[in-house]
Coordinates of C-alpha atoms in Angstrom, one line a residue:
M1 CA -15.5 27.0 -104.2
K2 CA -13.8 24.2 -106.0
K3 CA -11.7 26.7 -108.0
I4 CA -10.4 28.1 -104.7
T5 CA -9.5 24.7 -103.4
I6 CA -7.5 23.9 -106.5
T7 CA -5.7 27.3 -106.4
L8 CA -4.8 26.9 -102.8
A9 CA -3.6 23.3 -103.2
S10 CA -0.9 24.5 -105.4
F11 CA 0.8 26.3 -102.5
S12 CA -0.5 24.2 -99.6
L13 CA 3.0 22.6 -99.2
L14 CA 5.4 25.5 -99.7
G15 CA 3.3 28.5 -100.5
I16 CA 1.7 28.9 -97.1
L17 CA 5.1 28.2 -95.5
V18 CA 6.7 31.1 -97.3
F19 CA 3.4 32.8 -97.6
V20 CA 2.3 35.3 -100.2
A21 CA 3.5 38.5 -98.7
N22 CA 5.3 39.2 -95.5
L23 CA 7.7 36.3 -95.5
S24 CA 8.4 35.9 -99.2
F25 CA 11.3 38.2 -99.9
K26 CA 13.9 36.9 -102.4
Q27 CA 17.3 36.5 -100.8
A28 CA 17.4 39.9 -99.2
Y29 CA 20.5 38.8 -97.4
Q30 CA 22.4 38.5 -100.6
S31 CA 21.7 42.0 -101.7
P32 CA 24.6 44.4 -101.0
D33 CA 22.2 47.2 -99.9
A34 CA 19.9 45.0 -97.8
E35 CA 19.7 45.8 -94.2
A36 CA 22.0 43.6 -92.1
V37 CA 20.5 41.2 -89.6
R38 CA 21.8 41.0 -86.0
T39 CA 22.7 37.6 -84.7
A40 CA 21.5 36.1 -81.5
D41 CA 24.3 33.7 -80.8
Y42 CA 25.1 32.8 -77.2
K43 CA 26.2 30.0 -74.8
Y44 CA 29.9 30.1 -74.3
V45 CA 33.3 31.0 -75.9
K46 CA 35.9 28.4 -76.4
N47 CA 39.0 28.4 -78.5
Q48 CA 37.9 31.6 -80.4
E49 CA 34.5 30.0 -81.3
H50 CA 31.0 31.0 -80.4
V51 CA 28.2 28.4 -80.6
S52 CA 24.4 28.4 -80.0
G53 CA 21.4 26.2 -80.7
Y54 CA 17.7 26.8 -81.3
R55 CA 14.5 24.9 -82.0
V56 CA 12.2 26.4 -84.6
H57 CA 8.5 25.5 -85.1
I58 CA 6.5 27.0 -88.0
Q59 CA 2.8 26.4 -88.4
S60 CA 0.9 27.6 -91.4
A61 CA -2.7 27.4 -92.5
V62 CA -5.2 28.7 -95.1
L63 CA -8.7 29.2 -93.7
S64 CA -12.0 30.1 -95.3
D65 CA -14.0 33.0 -94.0
K66 CA -15.9 30.4 -91.8
G67 CA -12.7 29.1 -90.4
T68 CA -12.5 25.9 -92.5
A69 CA -8.9 24.8 -93.2
F70 CA -8.1 24.4 -96.9
A71 CA -4.5 23.5 -96.1
H72 CA -2.2 23.2 -93.1
S73 CA 1.5 22.6 -92.6
D74 CA 3.8 22.1 -89.7
L75 CA 7.6 22.5 -90.0
T76 CA 10.1 22.0 -87.2
W77 CA 13.9 21.8 -87.0
K78 CA 16.8 22.4 -84.7
M79 CA 19.6 24.7 -85.8
Y80 CA 23.1 25.0 -84.5
F81 CA 25.5 27.9 -85.2
H82 CA 29.2 27.5 -85.0
Q83 CA 30.3 31.1 -85.3
A84 CA 34.0 31.6 -85.9
L85 CA 35.5 34.8 -84.5
G86 CA 38.4 36.9 -85.7
N87 CA 38.9 37.4 -89.4
A88 CA 36.9 34.4 -90.6
S89 CA 34.8 35.4 -93.7
R90 CA 32.1 32.9 -93.1
S91 CA 30.8 30.6 -90.3
A92 CA 29.1 27.2 -90.4
A93 CA 25.6 26.2 -89.3
L94 CA 23.5 23.0 -89.4
L95 CA 19.8 22.1 -89.3
T96 CA 18.9 18.7 -87.8
D97 CA 15.7 16.9 -86.6
I98 CA 13.9 18.3 -89.6
E99 CA 10.2 17.4 -89.9
F100 CA 7.6 18.7 -92.3
V101 CA 3.9 17.6 -92.2
S102 CA 1.5 19.0 -94.8
D103 CA -2.2 18.3 -94.7
N104 CA -1.5 15.5 -92.2
K105 CA 1.0 13.9 -94.6
A106 CA 4.7 13.6 -93.5
Q107 CA 6.9 14.9 -96.3
Y108 CA 10.4 13.8 -97.1
M109 CA 13.1 16.0 -95.5
P110 CA 16.9 15.6 -95.4
Q111 CA 18.2 14.4 -92.1
Q112 CA 20.6 17.4 -91.9
L113 CA 21.1 20.6 -93.9
P114 CA 24.3 22.6 -93.6
F115 CA 24.7 26.2 -94.6
Y116 CA 27.1 29.1 -94.2
F117 CA 26.5 32.5 -92.8
S118 CA 28.7 35.6 -92.5
Y119 CA 28.4 38.5 -90.1
D120 CA 30.0 41.9 -89.4
G121 CA 30.2 42.9 -85.8
Q122 CA 27.0 41.2 -84.6
Q123 CA 25.0 41.3 -87.8
F124 CA 24.3 38.8 -90.5
V125 CA 25.4 40.1 -93.9
H126 CA 25.0 37.0 -95.9
S127 CA 23.5 33.5 -95.8
D128 CA 24.4 30.7 -98.2
L129 CA 22.0 27.7 -98.4
L130 CA 24.6 25.9 -100.7
G131 CA 22.4 25.5 -103.8
L132 CA 19.1 24.5 -102.1
A133 CA 16.2 24.9 -104.5
Q134 CA 14.1 28.0 -103.8
S135 CA 11.0 25.8 -104.1
H136 CA 12.1 23.7 -101.1
P137 CA 10.3 24.4 -97.8
L138 CA 13.7 24.9 -96.0
S139 CA 14.3 27.9 -98.2
V140 CA 12.3 29.7 -95.6
L141 CA 15.4 29.7 -93.4
P142 CA 16.7 33.2 -94.3
K143 CA 13.3 34.6 -93.3
I144 CA 13.5 32.9 -90.0
L145 CA 16.9 34.4 -89.4
D146 CA 15.3 37.7 -90.2
L147 CA 12.6 37.2 -87.6
M148 CA 15.3 36.7 -85.1
S149 CA 16.9 40.1 -85.9
Y150 CA 16.6 43.5 -84.3
S151 CA 18.5 46.7 -83.7
L152 CA 18.1 49.1 -80.8
T153 CA 20.1 51.8 -82.5
E154 CA 18.6 52.0 -86.0
T155 CA 15.6 50.9 -88.0
L156 CA 15.8 47.8 -90.1
T157 CA 14.2 47.4 -93.6
F158 CA 13.2 44.0 -95.0
N159 CA 12.5 43.6 -98.7
D160 CA 10.3 41.0 -100.4
A161 CA 8.7 40.4 -103.7
L162 CA 5.8 42.8 -102.9
G163 CA 7.7 45.7 -101.5
S164 CA 9.5 46.7 -98.3
T165 CA 8.8 47.2 -94.6
T166 CA 10.8 49.3 -92.1
Y167 CA 10.7 48.5 -88.4
R168 CA 11.7 50.3 -85.2
F169 CA 12.6 48.2 -82.2
E170 CA 12.1 49.1 -78.5
Q171 CA 13.3 47.2 -75.4
E172 CA 11.5 47.0 -72.1
G173 CA 13.4 44.8 -69.6
N174 CA 14.3 41.6 -71.4
A175 CA 11.5 42.0 -74.0
I176 CA 11.9 43.6 -77.4
G177 CA 9.0 44.6 -79.6
R178 CA 8.8 46.2 -83.0
E179 CA 6.5 48.5 -84.9
I180 CA 6.2 49.4 -88.6
V181 CA 7.4 52.9 -89.4
R182 CA 7.3 52.7 -93.1
Q183 CA 5.8 50.3 -95.6
Q184 CA 5.7 50.2 -99.4
R185 CA 3.7 47.3 -100.8
Q186 CA 2.2 46.3 -104.1
T187 CA -1.0 44.9 -102.5
N188 CA -3.8 46.2 -100.4
N189 CA -4.5 42.9 -98.7
K190 CA -5.1 43.4 -95.0
A191 CA -2.5 41.9 -92.6
Q192 CA -1.9 41.8 -88.9
E193 CA 1.2 40.6 -87.1
S194 CA 2.6 40.1 -83.6
W195 CA 6.3 39.9 -82.9
L196 CA 7.9 39.5 -79.5
L197 CA 11.5 38.6 -78.8
T198 CA 12.7 37.9 -75.3
L199 CA 16.3 37.8 -74.2
K200 CA 17.5 35.5 -71.4
N201 CA 20.6 35.7 -69.3
A202 CA 23.2 33.1 -70.0
D203 CA 25.9 31.6 -67.8
H204 CA 28.6 32.8 -70.2
T205 CA 27.8 35.8 -72.3
M206 CA 30.2 37.6 -74.5
I207 CA 30.6 41.4 -74.4
N208 CA 28.2 42.9 -77.0
Q209 CA 26.6 39.5 -77.5
P210 CA 22.9 39.1 -76.7
G211 CA 21.8 36.2 -74.5
P212 CA 19.7 33.3 -75.6
L213 CA 16.4 34.4 -77.0
T214 CA 12.9 33.2 -77.5
L215 CA 10.6 34.5 -80.2
E216 CA 6.9 34.3 -80.7
Y217 CA 5.6 35.6 -84.0
S218 CA 2.2 35.4 -85.7
H219 CA 0.9 36.8 -89.0
T220 CA -2.6 36.8 -90.4
Q221 CA -3.3 38.1 -93.9
T222 CA -6.8 38.4 -95.5
L223 CA -7.0 37.6 -99.2
Q224 CA -9.8 38.0 -101.7
Q225 CA -10.3 35.6 -104.6
N226 CA -13.4 36.4 -106.8
T227 CA -16.3 36.4 -104.2
Q228 CA -14.4 34.3 -101.7
Q229 CA -12.4 35.6 -98.8
Y230 CA -9.8 33.6 -96.9
Q231 CA -7.0 34.0 -94.5
I232 CA -3.4 32.9 -94.5
V233 CA -2.2 32.4 -90.9
Q234 CA 1.3 31.6 -89.7
T235 CA 2.9 31.3 -86.3
V236 CA 6.6 30.9 -85.6
K237 CA 8.1 29.9 -82.2
I238 CA 11.8 29.8 -81.6
Q239 CA 13.5 28.7 -78.4
P240 CA 17.1 28.1 -77.3
V241 CA 18.3 24.5 -77.0
E242 CA 21.6 23.0 -75.9
Y243 CA 24.2 23.3 -78.6
Q244 CA 25.2 20.0 -80.2
P245 CA 28.6 19.9 -81.8
F246 CA 28.8 18.9 -85.5
A247 CA 31.6 18.1 -87.8
L248 CA 32.9 21.1 -89.8
A249 CA 33.5 20.5 -93.4
N250 CA 34.4 22.4 -96.5
W251 CA 31.0 22.2 -98.1
S252 CA 30.8 23.0 -101.8
A253 CA 28.6 25.8 -103.2
S254 CA 26.2 23.1 -104.6
H255 CA 26.2 20.8 -101.5
N256 CA 22.4 21.1 -101.1
A257 CA 21.5 21.2 -104.8
S258 CA 20.8 17.5 -104.7
V259 CA 18.2 17.8 -101.9
P260 CA 14.9 16.9 -103.6
S261 CA 12.2 19.5 -103.6
L262 CA 8.6 18.3 -102.9
D263 CA 7.9 18.2 -106.6
N264 CA 11.0 16.1 -107.1
N265 CA 9.7 13.7 -104.5
Q266 CA 6.8 12.9 -106.9
S267 CA 9.2 11.6 -109.5
A268 CA 9.3 8.0 -110.8
P269 CA 9.3 5.5 -108.0
I270 CA 12.3 3.3 -107.3
A271 CA 12.1 0.0 -109.0
I272 CA 12.5 -2.9 -106.5
T273 CA 13.4 -6.3 -107.9
A274 CA 14.3 -9.7 -106.4
E275 CA 17.9 -9.0 -107.4
N276 CA 18.2 -5.6 -105.7
F277 CA 15.8 -6.3 -102.8
M278 CA 18.4 -6.9 -100.1
A279 CA 20.7 -4.0 -101.3
Q280 CA 17.7 -1.6 -101.2
L281 CA 16.9 -2.8 -97.6
E282 CA 20.5 -2.1 -96.6
L283 CA 20.2 1.4 -98.2
L284 CA 16.9 2.0 -96.3
T285 CA 18.5 1.0 -93.0
G286 CA 20.8 4.0 -93.4
S287 CA 18.5 6.5 -95.0
L288 CA 15.0 5.7 -93.7
D289 CA 13.7 7.3 -96.9
P290 CA 9.9 7.0 -96.7
M291 CA 9.5 6.7 -100.5
L292 CA 12.0 3.9 -100.7
A293 CA 10.3 2.2 -97.8
K294 CA 6.9 2.4 -99.5
E295 CA 8.3 0.8 -102.7
I296 CA 10.0 -2.0 -100.7
G297 CA 6.8 -2.6 -98.7
K298 CA 4.7 -2.9 -101.9
F299 CA 7.2 -5.3 -103.4
M300 CA 7.1 -7.6 -100.4
L301 CA 3.4 -7.7 -100.3
E302 CA 3.1 -8.4 -104.0
N303 CA 5.8 -11.1 -104.1
Y304 CA 6.2 -12.7 -100.7
D305 CA 3.7 -14.6 -98.6
H306 CA 3.4 -14.4 -94.8
S307 CA 5.9 -17.2 -94.1
T308 CA 8.6 -15.7 -96.3
I309 CA 8.2 -12.2 -94.7
K310 CA 8.4 -13.9 -91.3
A311 CA 11.5 -15.8 -92.3
Y312 CA 13.2 -12.6 -93.4
L313 CA 12.5 -11.0 -90.0
M314 CA 14.0 -14.0 -88.2
E315 CA 17.0 -14.5 -90.4
H316 CA 18.0 -10.9 -90.9
A317 CA 17.9 -9.4 -87.5
G318 CA 19.9 -6.3 -88.6
L319 CA 17.3 -5.5 -91.2
N320 CA 14.1 -6.2 -89.4
S321 CA 13.5 -2.6 -88.5
A322 CA 13.7 -1.6 -92.2
L323 CA 11.4 -4.5 -93.1
I324 CA 8.8 -3.5 -90.6
Y325 CA 9.1 0.1 -91.5
S326 CA 8.6 -0.8 -95.2
L327 CA 5.3 -2.6 -94.4
Q328 CA 4.1 0.4 -92.4
K329 CA 4.9 2.8 -95.2
A330 CA 3.1 0.7 -97.8
Q331 CA -0.1 1.9 -96.1
T332 CA -2.4 -0.6 -97.7
P333 CA -5.0 -3.0 -96.2
E334 CA -2.7 -5.9 -97.1
A335 CA 0.1 -4.2 -95.1
E336 CA -2.2 -3.8 -92.1
Q337 CA -3.3 -7.4 -92.2
T338 CA 0.3 -8.6 -92.5
L339 CA 1.4 -6.6 -89.5
A340 CA -1.6 -7.9 -87.5
D341 CA -0.7 -11.5 -88.4
L342 CA 2.9 -11.0 -87.4
L343 CA 1.9 -9.6 -84.1
I344 CA 0.6 -13.0 -83.0
E345 CA 3.8 -14.9 -84.1
R346 CA 5.1 -15.6 -80.6
D347 CA 8.3 -17.2 -82.0
L348 CA 9.4 -13.8 -83.2
D349 CA 11.6 -12.2 -80.5
H350 CA 10.3 -9.4 -78.3
P351 CA 12.1 -6.5 -79.9
T352 CA 10.6 -7.5 -83.3
L353 CA 7.1 -7.9 -81.9
Q354 CA 7.4 -4.5 -80.2
K355 CA 8.4 -2.9 -83.6
V356 CA 5.4 -4.6 -85.3
A357 CA 3.1 -3.2 -82.6
M358 CA 4.4 0.3 -83.1
A359 CA 4.2 0.1 -86.9
L360 CA 0.6 -1.2 -86.7
G361 CA -0.4 2.0 -84.7
R362 CA 1.0 4.1 -87.5
I363 CA -1.0 2.7 -90.3
E364 CA -3.0 5.6 -91.8
N365 CA -6.7 5.2 -91.8
A366 CA -6.4 1.7 -90.2
S367 CA -9.4 -0.5 -90.0
N368 CA -10.8 -2.5 -87.0
I369 CA -8.2 -5.2 -87.8
A370 CA -5.3 -3.0 -86.4
F371 CA -7.3 -1.9 -83.4
T372 CA -8.5 -5.3 -82.3
S373 CA -5.0 -6.8 -82.8
L374 CA -3.4 -4.2 -80.6
Q375 CA -6.2 -4.4 -78.1
A376 CA -5.8 -8.1 -77.7
V377 CA -2.1 -7.7 -77.0
A378 CA -2.7 -4.7 -74.6
D379 CA -5.1 -6.8 -72.6
D380 CA -2.7 -9.7 -72.3
H381 CA -0.9 -9.1 -69.1
S382 CA 1.3 -12.2 -69.4
D383 CA 3.9 -10.0 -71.3
Q384 CA 3.9 -6.6 -69.6
T385 CA 6.4 -5.0 -71.9
L386 CA 4.7 -6.0 -75.1
S387 CA 1.3 -5.2 -73.6
G388 CA 2.6 -1.7 -72.7
V389 CA 4.0 -1.1 -76.2
A390 CA 0.6 -2.1 -77.7
L391 CA -1.2 0.3 -75.4
L392 CA 1.0 3.1 -76.4
S393 CA 0.5 2.3 -80.0
I394 CA -3.3 2.4 -79.6
G395 CA -2.8 6.0 -78.3
T396 CA -0.8 6.8 -81.4
M397 CA -3.5 5.3 -83.6
N398 CA -5.8 8.1 -82.6
K399 CA -3.7 10.5 -84.7
F400 CA -3.2 8.3 -87.8
S401 CA -6.7 6.7 -87.9
P402 CA -9.4 9.2 -86.8
A403 CA -12.1 6.6 -87.7
Q404 CA -10.9 4.5 -84.7
S405 CA -10.9 7.5 -82.3
Q406 CA -14.0 6.4 -80.4
Q407 CA -12.8 2.9 -79.9
V408 CA -9.4 4.3 -78.8
A409 CA -11.0 6.7 -76.3
R410 CA -13.1 4.0 -74.7
L411 CA -10.2 1.6 -74.3
L412 CA -7.8 4.3 -72.9
E413 CA -10.5 5.4 -70.4
R414 CA -11.0 1.8 -69.3
K415 CA -7.2 1.4 -68.8
L416 CA -7.3 4.4 -66.4
S417 CA -9.2 2.1 -64.0
E418 CA -6.6 -0.7 -64.2
P419 CA -3.8 0.0 -61.7
Q420 CA -1.4 -2.4 -63.4
Q421 CA -1.5 -0.4 -66.6
L422 CA -2.3 3.0 -65.3
P423 CA 1.2 4.5 -65.8
T424 CA 1.3 3.3 -69.4
A425 CA -2.3 4.4 -70.0
I426 CA -1.4 8.0 -69.1
L427 CA 1.4 8.0 -71.7
A428 CA -1.0 6.5 -74.2
I429 CA -3.5 9.2 -73.6
A430 CA -0.7 11.8 -74.1
N431 CA 0.0 10.1 -77.4
S432 CA -3.6 10.2 -78.5
K433 CA -3.9 14.0 -77.9
N434 CA -7.6 13.5 -77.2
P435 CA -8.5 16.7 -75.3
A436 CA -11.2 15.1 -73.2
L437 CA -8.9 12.4 -72.0
V438 CA -5.9 14.7 -71.5
N439 CA -8.1 16.8 -69.3
K440 CA -8.5 13.9 -67.0
L441 CA -4.8 13.6 -66.3
P442 CA -4.3 16.4 -63.8
E443 CA -6.1 14.4 -61.1
Y444 CA -3.1 12.0 -61.2
L445 CA -0.5 14.7 -60.5
N446 CA -0.5 13.8 -56.8
H447 CA -0.9 10.1 -57.2
T448 CA 0.8 8.0 -54.5
D449 CA 2.4 5.8 -57.2
G450 CA 5.6 7.6 -58.2
Q451 CA 5.6 6.2 -61.7
V452 CA 2.0 7.3 -62.3
R453 CA 2.8 10.8 -61.1
R454 CA 6.0 11.0 -63.1
N455 CA 4.3 9.9 -66.3
T456 CA 1.5 12.5 -65.7
I457 CA 4.0 15.3 -65.3
K458 CA 5.8 14.1 -68.4
S459 CA 2.5 14.0 -70.3
L460 CA 1.4 17.5 -69.3
A461 CA 4.7 19.4 -69.2
N462 CA 4.6 20.1 -72.9
N463 CA 1.1 21.7 -72.6
E464 CA 1.1 25.4 -71.6
A465 CA -2.5 25.2 -70.2
Y466 CA -1.4 22.8 -67.4
Q467 CA 1.9 24.5 -66.4
D468 CA 0.5 25.8 -63.1
Q469 CA -0.7 22.4 -62.0
V470 CA 2.5 20.7 -63.2
V471 CA 4.9 23.1 -61.4
T472 CA 2.8 22.9 -58.2
S473 CA 3.0 19.1 -58.2
L474 CA 6.7 19.1 -59.1
T475 CA 7.8 21.4 -56.3
G476 CA 5.4 19.9 -53.8
A477 CA 6.9 16.5 -53.8
P478 CA 10.1 16.5 -55.8
D479 CA 12.3 13.5 -56.7
V480 CA 15.2 13.4 -59.2
N481 CA 13.5 11.2 -61.8
T482 CA 10.4 13.4 -61.9
V483 CA 12.4 16.6 -62.2
D484 CA 14.4 15.1 -65.0
A485 CA 11.2 14.0 -66.8
F486 CA 9.8 17.5 -66.5
V487 CA 12.9 19.3 -67.7
R488 CA 13.4 17.0 -70.7
T489 CA 9.8 17.4 -71.7
Y490 CA 9.7 21.2 -71.2
Q491 CA 12.8 21.8 -73.2
R492 CA 11.0 20.3 -76.2
A493 CA 7.8 22.3 -75.6
D494 CA 6.7 25.3 -77.6
Y495 CA 6.0 27.7 -74.7
A496 CA 7.7 29.7 -72.0
L497 CA 6.9 29.3 -68.3
S498 CA 5.1 32.2 -66.7
E499 CA 7.0 34.5 -64.3
E500 CA 5.1 33.0 -61.4
N501 CA 6.1 29.5 -62.2
I502 CA 9.7 30.5 -62.9
G503 CA 9.6 32.0 -59.4
K504 CA 8.4 28.8 -57.9
L505 CA 11.1 26.8 -59.6
T506 CA 13.7 29.3 -58.7
A507 CA 12.7 29.1 -55.0
F508 CA 12.7 25.3 -55.3
Y509 CA 16.2 25.4 -56.9
Q510 CA 17.5 27.6 -54.1
A511 CA 16.0 25.4 -51.4
T512 CA 17.1 21.9 -52.6
T513 CA 20.5 20.5 -51.8
H514 CA 20.2 17.6 -54.3
P515 CA 23.1 18.2 -56.9
I516 CA 21.4 16.5 -59.8
I517 CA 18.1 18.3 -59.2
K518 CA 19.9 21.6 -59.1
K519 CA 21.8 20.8 -62.3
R520 CA 18.6 19.9 -64.2
L521 CA 16.7 22.9 -63.0
A522 CA 19.6 25.2 -63.8
S523 CA 19.4 24.1 -67.5
I524 CA 16.0 25.8 -67.8
L525 CA 16.4 28.6 -65.3
Q526 CA 19.7 29.9 -66.7
H527 CA 21.4 30.4 -63.3

């Protein structure tokens, strides 16, 4: 069993992301005889340019035959296409909001990643990641573009390191499915997949251009190692988002070559000294590099006492976010104690204390020190704003410190009975992601307090299981702020509303005369 764990650990970060078979083909886009990929750009045409945006969410796991997870990763990003028309040989695209969590550990990712793509007609024929290392998790991008591709007139063949698979695509209404018509593989491992692409009508659709799409994909592969059997499971969800303009630049062919791979992130730590301390803080303010933050935090704890750290916070207001972030990223008992001590320093200004409270809730595997410190502030109603931030941070603690989960649950349930803090308690429960507590929230969907109801809708709108109750509440007693909260939350969610709920919202859209409500609903109904 130990041998399997070691073997899987070697690809728990990247291997399950670009996992063994179906999604591990090697730059098929760059092969002249590779099948072309059809683009799904949409939105609007302006000055001979065509733009679109999507949110991508990839979840991967390696499971034992009993369902125990050996490894798990979660990768998300937003991507924006700026597709030049006419005779342009290539077009620009950009990834932003990149987050990668592997085995509950956040991994360093670049803030943005540009790349080029080319197309002929409506098909990708080339993608250029500008020198990004093949070992980097974001090298999965061409595979994601492939998942977004289809053709209703011909089969498409995708090649990978283990062979090739040819698909036929069929459309029924706005839904497109695919089936395997031919497969040549160098492995007999059993695999199952599900692929469904849904087109949506857009306000401005070009001739021969598909509308915005959503994609749901899952793949399960059963592997055998000696006497042990395990599964590699991956899901991909892609949804359209509003296009965000980005600066076009003449990026060099090696622009992304300097982006560190996960292995490179394990390189020698940055040396922080008394001489470069302030300069490194300035650098951290711009980069938010977690590795740099950790080294700065360790340096402060080893070299500065409480009064010195407090003085830095008071004398360098522009750097206090970086200072507090560094203490959080140090992730040591000393860092936890220091943040707890700072939280009771009432001569620190309110914004600084709020940042300290938020950092304390994000200490991994925190002890009772962090919990009791935050609880004391959450129960102190003399400062409602700071009390609310502390309560939200307690909810967050449930994710970072499972050992405190029972205390967190008891406190949040108690806060549900305190009218003064009920609106914030609902958001804190959403932060905690405690299923039993979240399941109590629907009873507040029709609360007479508008803020309570609004926060409940905001807390449940990203959960597909509660969509019926949320939409019923929203359309039953609408107000502009509640509608706005729902739309903003749903646009970040990883599910599509059912046809029945789309129908309810459409009827609501047609009946209301409020211009802002109509505008917000239109952004998700694609009128």
